Amino acid sequence: MSTTSARTPDAAAADADRNWRLRHLPPILIAAAVMTVGAAVLGGLLAGGVGAYAAPLGVLLATGSFLASTLAIAWADKLDTKLVMPFGMGVYVAKLSLLGGILLVVATTDWAGIKPLSAGIVAGVLAWTATQIWWIVTVHAPRFRR
């Protein structure tokens, strides 16, 4: 009797589809790029020159934050699915600590871009979240049900 077990077709199919965690990135990154341009235009119109770079910077901070989590979770899942939660939580705590620290330092200054930066962060979060929901409902869920 062999000590190694044969892989079942279900296990092989699950391994072949491990990259599903990254399939949503192209439409989300496109939405983030569109939101970045929109934030630059709107920030410039509402807050002048400082808003024209602070608002898109906020979108990029939010996008980078979500992208870091997505890549860390996908990498952990590729190594071992048991690592998804600890790596996901570790990256979450690290990125929120970093983002919170940046915002605390910026808030203690008299920089005129704090409001456009904050609005850009909110816009980036909304763009990422809405696009990911759209992708799950329209692309991933129908494919999963087949």
PDB file of N, CA and C in Angstrom, residues 10 15 48 58 60 63 65-66 71-72 84 90 98 103 119-120 123 126-127 144:
ATOM      1  N   ASP A  10     -11.415  16.696  -8.251  1.00  0.00           N
ATOM      2  CA  ASP A  10     -11.833  17.947  -7.618  1.00  0.00           C
ATOM      3  C   ASP A  10     -10.629  18.717  -7.071  1.00  0.00           C
ATOM      4  N   ASP A  15      -6.715  23.239  -7.606  1.00  0.00           N
ATOM      5  CA  ASP A  15      -5.351  23.726  -7.767  1.00  0.00           C
ATOM      6  C   ASP A  15      -5.190  24.494  -9.080  1.00  0.00           C
ATOM      7  N   GLY A  48      -8.239  73.708  -6.197  1.00  0.00           N
ATOM      8  CA  GLY A  48      -7.084  74.301  -6.862  1.00  0.00           C
ATOM      9  C   GLY A  48      -5.961  73.302  -7.089  1.00  0.00           C
ATOM     10  N   GLY A  58      -4.800  60.346  -2.801  1.00  0.00           N
ATOM     11  CA  GLY A  58      -5.663  59.580  -1.907  1.00  0.00           C
ATOM     12  C   GLY A  58      -6.206  58.331  -2.581  1.00  0.00           C
ATOM     13  N   LEU A  60      -4.789  56.741  -5.024  1.00  0.00           N
ATOM     14  CA  LEU A  60      -3.656  55.820  -5.169  1.00  0.00           C
ATOM     15  C   LEU A  60      -3.287  55.150  -3.850  1.00  0.00           C
ATOM     16  N   THR A  63      -5.937  52.456  -3.345  1.00  0.00           N
ATOM     17  CA  THR A  63      -5.713  51.382  -4.317  1.00  0.00           C
ATOM     18  C   THR A  63      -4.496  50.554  -3.938  1.00  0.00           C
ATOM     19  N   SER A  65      -3.280  50.127  -0.993  1.00  0.00           N
ATOM     20  CA  SER A  65      -3.619  49.383   0.208  1.00  0.00           C
ATOM     21  C   SER A  65      -4.371  48.097  -0.131  1.00  0.00           C
ATOM     22  N   PHE A  66      -5.405  48.224  -0.964  1.00  0.00           N
ATOM     23  CA  PHE A  66      -6.173  47.044  -1.359  1.00  0.00           C
ATOM     24  C   PHE A  66      -5.336  46.087  -2.200  1.00  0.00           C
ATOM     25  N   LEU A  71      -2.609  40.915  -3.124  1.00  0.00           N
ATOM     26  CA  LEU A  71      -1.417  40.164  -3.517  1.00  0.00           C
ATOM     27  C   LEU A  71      -0.897  39.291  -2.376  1.00  0.00           C
ATOM     28  N   ALA A  72      -0.934  39.802  -1.147  1.00  0.00           N
ATOM     29  CA  ALA A  72      -0.479  39.007   0.001  1.00  0.00           C
ATOM     30  C   ALA A  72      -1.375  37.794   0.216  1.00  0.00           C
ATOM     31  N   VAL A  84      -3.825  32.045   4.688  1.00  0.00           N
ATOM     32  CA  VAL A  84      -4.592  33.186   4.195  1.00  0.00           C
ATOM     33  C   VAL A  84      -4.993  34.119   5.333  1.00  0.00           C
ATOM     34  N   GLY A  90      -2.297  40.191   9.017  1.00  0.00           N
ATOM     35  CA  GLY A  90      -1.024  40.879   9.220  1.00  0.00           C
ATOM     36  C   GLY A  90      -0.861  42.062   8.284  1.00  0.00           C
ATOM     37  N   LEU A  98       0.118  52.001   8.977  1.00  0.00           N
ATOM     38  CA  LEU A  98       0.886  52.917   8.140  1.00  0.00           C
ATOM     39  C   LEU A  98       0.006  54.059   7.630  1.00  0.00           C
ATOM     40  N   LEU A 103      -1.807  59.699   7.974  1.00  0.00           N
ATOM     41  CA  LEU A 103      -2.888  60.673   8.139  1.00  0.00           C
ATOM     42  C   LEU A 103      -2.728  61.480   9.424  1.00  0.00           C
ATOM     43  N   ALA A 119     -10.786  62.830   0.805  1.00  0.00           N
ATOM     44  CA  ALA A 119     -11.852  62.541  -0.165  1.00  0.00           C
ATOM     45  C   ALA A 119     -11.362  61.553  -1.218  1.00  0.00           C
ATOM     46  N   GLY A 120     -10.110  61.673  -1.632  1.00  0.00           N
ATOM     47  CA  GLY A 120      -9.538  60.735  -2.587  1.00  0.00           C
ATOM     48  C   GLY A 120      -9.442  59.329  -2.027  1.00  0.00           C
ATOM     49  N   ALA A 123     -12.896  57.977  -2.170  1.00  0.00           N
ATOM     50  CA  ALA A 123     -13.228  57.657  -3.562  1.00  0.00           C
ATOM     51  C   ALA A 123     -12.522  56.383  -4.025  1.00  0.00           C
ATOM     52  N   LEU A 126     -14.293  53.396  -2.457  1.00  0.00           N
ATOM     53  CA  LEU A 126     -15.576  53.155  -3.134  1.00  0.00           C
ATOM     54  C   LEU A 126     -15.374  52.555  -4.524  1.00  0.00           C
ATOM     55  N   ALA A 127     -14.393  53.060  -5.268  1.00  0.00           N
ATOM     56  CA  ALA A 127     -14.133  52.531  -6.610  1.00  0.00           C
ATOM     57  C   ALA A 127     -13.717  51.062  -6.540  1.00  0.00           C
ATOM     58  N   PHE A 144     -18.881  30.444 -11.309  1.00  0.00           N
ATOM     59  CA  PHE A 144     -18.812  29.509 -10.180  1.00  0.00           C
ATOM     60  C   PHE A 144     -20.007  28.554 -10.182  1.00  0.00           C
TER      61      PHE A 144
END
